[in-house]
Coordinates of C-alpha atoms in Angstrom, one line a residue:
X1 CA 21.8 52.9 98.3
X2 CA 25.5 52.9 97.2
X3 CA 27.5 55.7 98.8
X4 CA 31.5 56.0 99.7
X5 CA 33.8 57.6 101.4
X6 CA 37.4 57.5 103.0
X7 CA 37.2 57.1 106.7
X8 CA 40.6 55.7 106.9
X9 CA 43.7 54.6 105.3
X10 CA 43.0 51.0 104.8
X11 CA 43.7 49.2 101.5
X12 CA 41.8 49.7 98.7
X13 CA 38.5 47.2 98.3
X14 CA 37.1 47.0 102.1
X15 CA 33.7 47.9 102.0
X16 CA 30.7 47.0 104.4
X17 CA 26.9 47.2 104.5
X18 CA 25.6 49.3 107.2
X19 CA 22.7 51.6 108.3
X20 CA 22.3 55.0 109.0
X21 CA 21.6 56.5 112.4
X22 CA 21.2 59.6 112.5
X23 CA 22.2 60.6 115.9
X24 CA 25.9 61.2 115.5
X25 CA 28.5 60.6 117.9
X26 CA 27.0 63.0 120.4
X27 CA 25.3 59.9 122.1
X28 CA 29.1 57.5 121.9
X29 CA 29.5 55.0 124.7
X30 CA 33.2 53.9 125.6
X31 CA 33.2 50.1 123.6
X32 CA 34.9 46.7 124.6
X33 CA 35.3 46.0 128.4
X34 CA 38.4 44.8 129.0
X35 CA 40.6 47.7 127.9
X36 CA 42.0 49.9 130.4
X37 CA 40.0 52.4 132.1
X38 CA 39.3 55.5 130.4
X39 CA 40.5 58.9 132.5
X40 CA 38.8 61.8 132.2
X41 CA 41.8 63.9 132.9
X42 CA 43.7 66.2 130.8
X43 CA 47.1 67.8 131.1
X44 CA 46.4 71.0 129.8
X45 CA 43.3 72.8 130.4
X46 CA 42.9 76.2 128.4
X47 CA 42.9 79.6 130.2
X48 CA 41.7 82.8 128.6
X49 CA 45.0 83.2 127.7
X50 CA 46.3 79.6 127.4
X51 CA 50.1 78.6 128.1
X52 CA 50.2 75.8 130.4
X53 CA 50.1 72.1 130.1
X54 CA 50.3 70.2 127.3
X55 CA 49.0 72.2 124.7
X56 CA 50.2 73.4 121.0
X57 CA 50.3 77.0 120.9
X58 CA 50.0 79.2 117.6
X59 CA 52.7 80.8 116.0
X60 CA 53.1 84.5 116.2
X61 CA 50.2 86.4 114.1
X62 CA 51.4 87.0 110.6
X63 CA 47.9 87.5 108.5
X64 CA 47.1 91.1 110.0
X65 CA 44.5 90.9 106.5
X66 CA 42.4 88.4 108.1
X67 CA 42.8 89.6 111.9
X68 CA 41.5 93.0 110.4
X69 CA 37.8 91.2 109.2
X70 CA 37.2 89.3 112.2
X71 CA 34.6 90.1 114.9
X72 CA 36.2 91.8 118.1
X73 CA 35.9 89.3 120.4
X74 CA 37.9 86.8 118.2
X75 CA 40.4 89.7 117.3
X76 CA 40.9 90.3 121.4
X77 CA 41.4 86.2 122.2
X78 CA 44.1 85.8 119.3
X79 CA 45.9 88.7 120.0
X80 CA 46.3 86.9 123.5
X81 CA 47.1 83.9 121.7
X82 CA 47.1 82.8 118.1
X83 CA 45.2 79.5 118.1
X84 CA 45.8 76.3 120.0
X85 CA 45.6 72.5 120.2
X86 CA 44.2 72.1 123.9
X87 CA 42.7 68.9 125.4
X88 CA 45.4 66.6 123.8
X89 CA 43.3 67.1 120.3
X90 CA 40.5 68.3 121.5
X91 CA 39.7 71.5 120.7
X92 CA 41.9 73.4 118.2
X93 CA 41.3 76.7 117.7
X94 CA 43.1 78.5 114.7
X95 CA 45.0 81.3 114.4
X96 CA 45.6 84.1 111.9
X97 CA 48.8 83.1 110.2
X98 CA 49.3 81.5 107.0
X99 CA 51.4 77.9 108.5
X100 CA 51.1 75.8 109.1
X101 CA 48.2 75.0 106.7
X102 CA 46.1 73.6 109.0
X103 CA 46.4 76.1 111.6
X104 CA 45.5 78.3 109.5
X105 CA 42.0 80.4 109.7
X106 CA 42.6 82.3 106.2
X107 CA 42.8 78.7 104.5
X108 CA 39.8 76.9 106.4
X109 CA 37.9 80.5 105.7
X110 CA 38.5 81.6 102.1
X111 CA 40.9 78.5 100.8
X112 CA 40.8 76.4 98.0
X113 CA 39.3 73.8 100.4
X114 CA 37.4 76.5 103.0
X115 CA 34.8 74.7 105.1
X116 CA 31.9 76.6 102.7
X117 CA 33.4 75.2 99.6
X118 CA 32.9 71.3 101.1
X119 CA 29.9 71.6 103.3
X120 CA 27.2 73.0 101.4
X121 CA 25.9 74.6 105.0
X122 CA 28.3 76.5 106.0
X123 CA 28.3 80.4 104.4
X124 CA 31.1 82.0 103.0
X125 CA 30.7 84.7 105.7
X126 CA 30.5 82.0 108.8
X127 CA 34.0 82.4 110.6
X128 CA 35.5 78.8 111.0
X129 CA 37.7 79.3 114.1
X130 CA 37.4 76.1 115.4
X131 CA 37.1 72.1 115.2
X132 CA 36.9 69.8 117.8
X133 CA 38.9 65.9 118.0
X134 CA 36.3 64.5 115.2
X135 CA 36.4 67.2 112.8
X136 CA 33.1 68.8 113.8
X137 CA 33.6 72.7 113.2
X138 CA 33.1 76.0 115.2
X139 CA 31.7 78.7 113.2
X140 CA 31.0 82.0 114.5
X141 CA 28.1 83.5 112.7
X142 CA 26.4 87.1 113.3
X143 CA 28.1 86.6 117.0
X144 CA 27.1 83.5 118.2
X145 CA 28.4 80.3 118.1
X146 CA 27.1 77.7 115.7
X147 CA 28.4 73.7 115.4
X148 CA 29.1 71.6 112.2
X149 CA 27.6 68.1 112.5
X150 CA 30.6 67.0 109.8
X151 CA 29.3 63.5 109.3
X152 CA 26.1 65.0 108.3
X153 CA 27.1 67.9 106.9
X154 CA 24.5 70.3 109.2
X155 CA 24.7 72.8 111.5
X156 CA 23.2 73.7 114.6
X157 CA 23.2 77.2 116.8
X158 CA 24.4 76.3 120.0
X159 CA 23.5 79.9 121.6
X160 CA 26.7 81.0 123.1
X161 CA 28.6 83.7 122.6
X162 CA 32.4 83.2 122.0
X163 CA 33.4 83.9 125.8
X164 CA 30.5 81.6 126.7
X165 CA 31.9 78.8 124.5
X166 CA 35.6 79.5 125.7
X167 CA 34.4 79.0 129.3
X168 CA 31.8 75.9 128.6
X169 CA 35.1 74.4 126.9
X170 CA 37.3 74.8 129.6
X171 CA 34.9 74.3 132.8
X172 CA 33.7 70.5 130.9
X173 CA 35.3 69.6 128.3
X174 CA 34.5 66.5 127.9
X175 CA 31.0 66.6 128.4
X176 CA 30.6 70.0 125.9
X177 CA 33.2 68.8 123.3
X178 CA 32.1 65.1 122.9
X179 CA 35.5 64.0 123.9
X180 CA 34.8 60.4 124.8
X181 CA 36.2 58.9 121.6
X182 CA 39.5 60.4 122.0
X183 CA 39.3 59.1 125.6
X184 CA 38.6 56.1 124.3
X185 CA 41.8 56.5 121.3
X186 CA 44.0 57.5 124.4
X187 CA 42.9 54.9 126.3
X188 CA 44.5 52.1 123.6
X189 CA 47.7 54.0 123.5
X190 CA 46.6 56.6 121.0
X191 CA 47.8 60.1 120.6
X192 CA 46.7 63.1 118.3
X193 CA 49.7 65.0 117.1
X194 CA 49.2 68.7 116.3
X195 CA 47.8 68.7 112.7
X196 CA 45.7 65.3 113.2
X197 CA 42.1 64.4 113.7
X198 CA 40.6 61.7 114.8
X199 CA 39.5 59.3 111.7
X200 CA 36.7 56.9 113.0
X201 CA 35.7 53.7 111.5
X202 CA 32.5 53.2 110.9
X203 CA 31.2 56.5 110.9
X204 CA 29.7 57.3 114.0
X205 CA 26.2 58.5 111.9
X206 CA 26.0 54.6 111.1
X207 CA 24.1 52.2 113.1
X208 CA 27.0 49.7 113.4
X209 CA 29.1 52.2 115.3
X210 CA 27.0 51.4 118.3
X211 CA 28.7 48.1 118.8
X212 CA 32.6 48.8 118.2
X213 CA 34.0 51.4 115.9
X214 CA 38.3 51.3 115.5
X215 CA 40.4 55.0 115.3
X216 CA 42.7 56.1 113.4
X217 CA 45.2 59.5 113.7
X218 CA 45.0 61.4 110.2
X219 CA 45.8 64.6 108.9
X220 CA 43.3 67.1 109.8
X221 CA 42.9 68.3 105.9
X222 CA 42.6 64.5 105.0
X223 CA 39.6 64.2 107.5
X224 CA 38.0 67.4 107.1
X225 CA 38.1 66.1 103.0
X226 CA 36.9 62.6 104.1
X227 CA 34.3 64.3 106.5
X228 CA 32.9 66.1 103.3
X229 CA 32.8 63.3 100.9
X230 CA 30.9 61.4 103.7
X231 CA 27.9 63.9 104.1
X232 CA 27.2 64.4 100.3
X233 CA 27.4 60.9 99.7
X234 CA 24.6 60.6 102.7
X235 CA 22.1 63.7 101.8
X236 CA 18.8 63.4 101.3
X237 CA 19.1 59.8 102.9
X238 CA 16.3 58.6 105.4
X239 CA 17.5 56.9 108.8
X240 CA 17.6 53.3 108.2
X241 CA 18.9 53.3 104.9
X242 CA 21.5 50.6 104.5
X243 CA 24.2 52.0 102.5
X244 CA 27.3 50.8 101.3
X245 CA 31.1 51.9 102.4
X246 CA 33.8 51.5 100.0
X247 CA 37.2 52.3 101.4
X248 CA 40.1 53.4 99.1
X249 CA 43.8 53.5 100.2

C-alpha cells in the first residue's frame, strides 16, 4: 500500500519498498561494527532545578496565561526553571514563554500546529511539556504521565507522576528515554543543536530499520510535521505491510 512521508531532507524522488514493524524504536540496537564505541555518558545530567553541564536552559517565563492553566506540579518545576534541552538532545522539556517557537509550550499546546491538531490521539486538554531526541512526546494527562509513540501516532500511560518521570529521567536516561540512537548519532560525530530533533531514516516502525538506518539533525517543528505525516500515512495498516516511502526535498 502506497504511503509517504518526509523523514529527511534528501532530494526529491528517493523512495523504497519496506515493511512495517510495529515495534518502534523502543527495541533499537547500535548498527555497523566498526564505528567508534558508543559512551553512555552525558555531560549534563538534570537536577530538580537543572543548571549544570551542558544543557540549554529556558528563557525567563513570559506566558504567565499559560503558567496560570497548568497543573501545580508543572507550575512549581518551571518556576524553578523554564524548560530545558538536557542529555545533549535528549529530553527537552518546554517552557512557558512564547520564543523561541519551539520552546514554546503555548505553541505545541494550543498552536496552529499543537500536537492535538497532528496526532489524532492526543486531546486538546493533554499538556505537551515534553519530547524526547526522536520526537516522541510527553503529555501530562489528569496527572500522570502518558508517552506519544510519534511514528505511530499512539499513546501509552506510562504510570508516573511528573516527579516520578523527572527522577526516572535523570537516574537512567538512557535506558527510560530510548536514547541509543542519539548515542549512536553522537557516536559518528553528530550533535543536536537546541531546536533539532533527531530525523531517522528509515523509520524506525519499518522492518528495514533493523539492519542500518542513517540520522539526520532537523528542526524540531520539521520533524514533529514529518512525524505526523508518517503515522496517518500508516493507520489502519497491519504489521507486515510493505509500503512505499517517497522522499521529497
Amino acid at each position: 500500500q502506497p504511503g509517504s512521508s518526509k523523514p529527511r531532507g534528501d532530494a526529491g524522488g528517493v523512495h523504497s519498498i519496506t515493511q512495517l514493524d510495529l515495534r518502534g524504536h523502543a527495541s533499537f540496537e547500535p548498527t555497523n561494527a566498526g564505528r567508534r564505541p558508543v559512551s553512555t555518558a552525558f555531560d549534563g545530567v538534570p537536577t530538580s532545578s537543572p543548571a549544570r553541564g551542558d544543557m540549554y536552559l529556558g528563557p525567563p517565563i513570559d506566558d504567565l496565561e499559560i503558567l496560570a492553566g497548568l497543573p501545580g506540579p508543572l507550575i512549581d518545576f518551571l518556576r524553578r526553571c523554564n524548560g530545558y534541552v538536557a542529555f545533549h538532545g535528549g529530553l527537552h522539556i518546554r517552557g512557558a514563554c512564547f520564543a523561541p517557537e519551539w520552546h514554546s509550550l503555548r505553541a505545541a499546546w494550543h498552536g496552529p500546529v499543537a500536537l492535538h491538531r497532528q496526532f489524532p490521539a492526543v486531546l486538546p486538554s493533554d499538556v505537551p511539556f515534553g519530547e524526547d531526541a526522536l520526537g516522541d512526546q510527553f503529555l501530562l494527562r489528569e496527572g500522570s504521565v502518558w508517552r506519544l509513540r510519534a511514528e505511530q501516532g499512539e499513546i501509552e500511560e506510562l504510570g508516573l507522576s511528573l516527579s516520578e518521570f523527572d527522577l526516572a529521567a535523570r537516574e537512567d536516561p538512557v535506558q527510560f528515554l530510548s536514547l541509543q540512537p542519539l548515542l549512536e548519532f553522537r557516536s559518528q560525530g553528530g550533535m543536536l543543536e537546541p531546536g533539532q530533533l533527531l530525523s531517522v531514516y528509515p523509520p524506525f516502525v519499518m522492518a528495514e530499520a533493523g539492519k542500518s538506518v542513517s540520522y539526520e539533525a532537523i528542526c524540531a517543528l520539521d520533524r514533529r510535521t514529518s512525524l505526523a505525516a508518517l503515522a496517518a500515512e500508516l493507520k489502519g495498516l497491519a504489521n507486515g505491510t510493505r509500503v512505499r516511502i517517497e522522499i521529497s526535498g
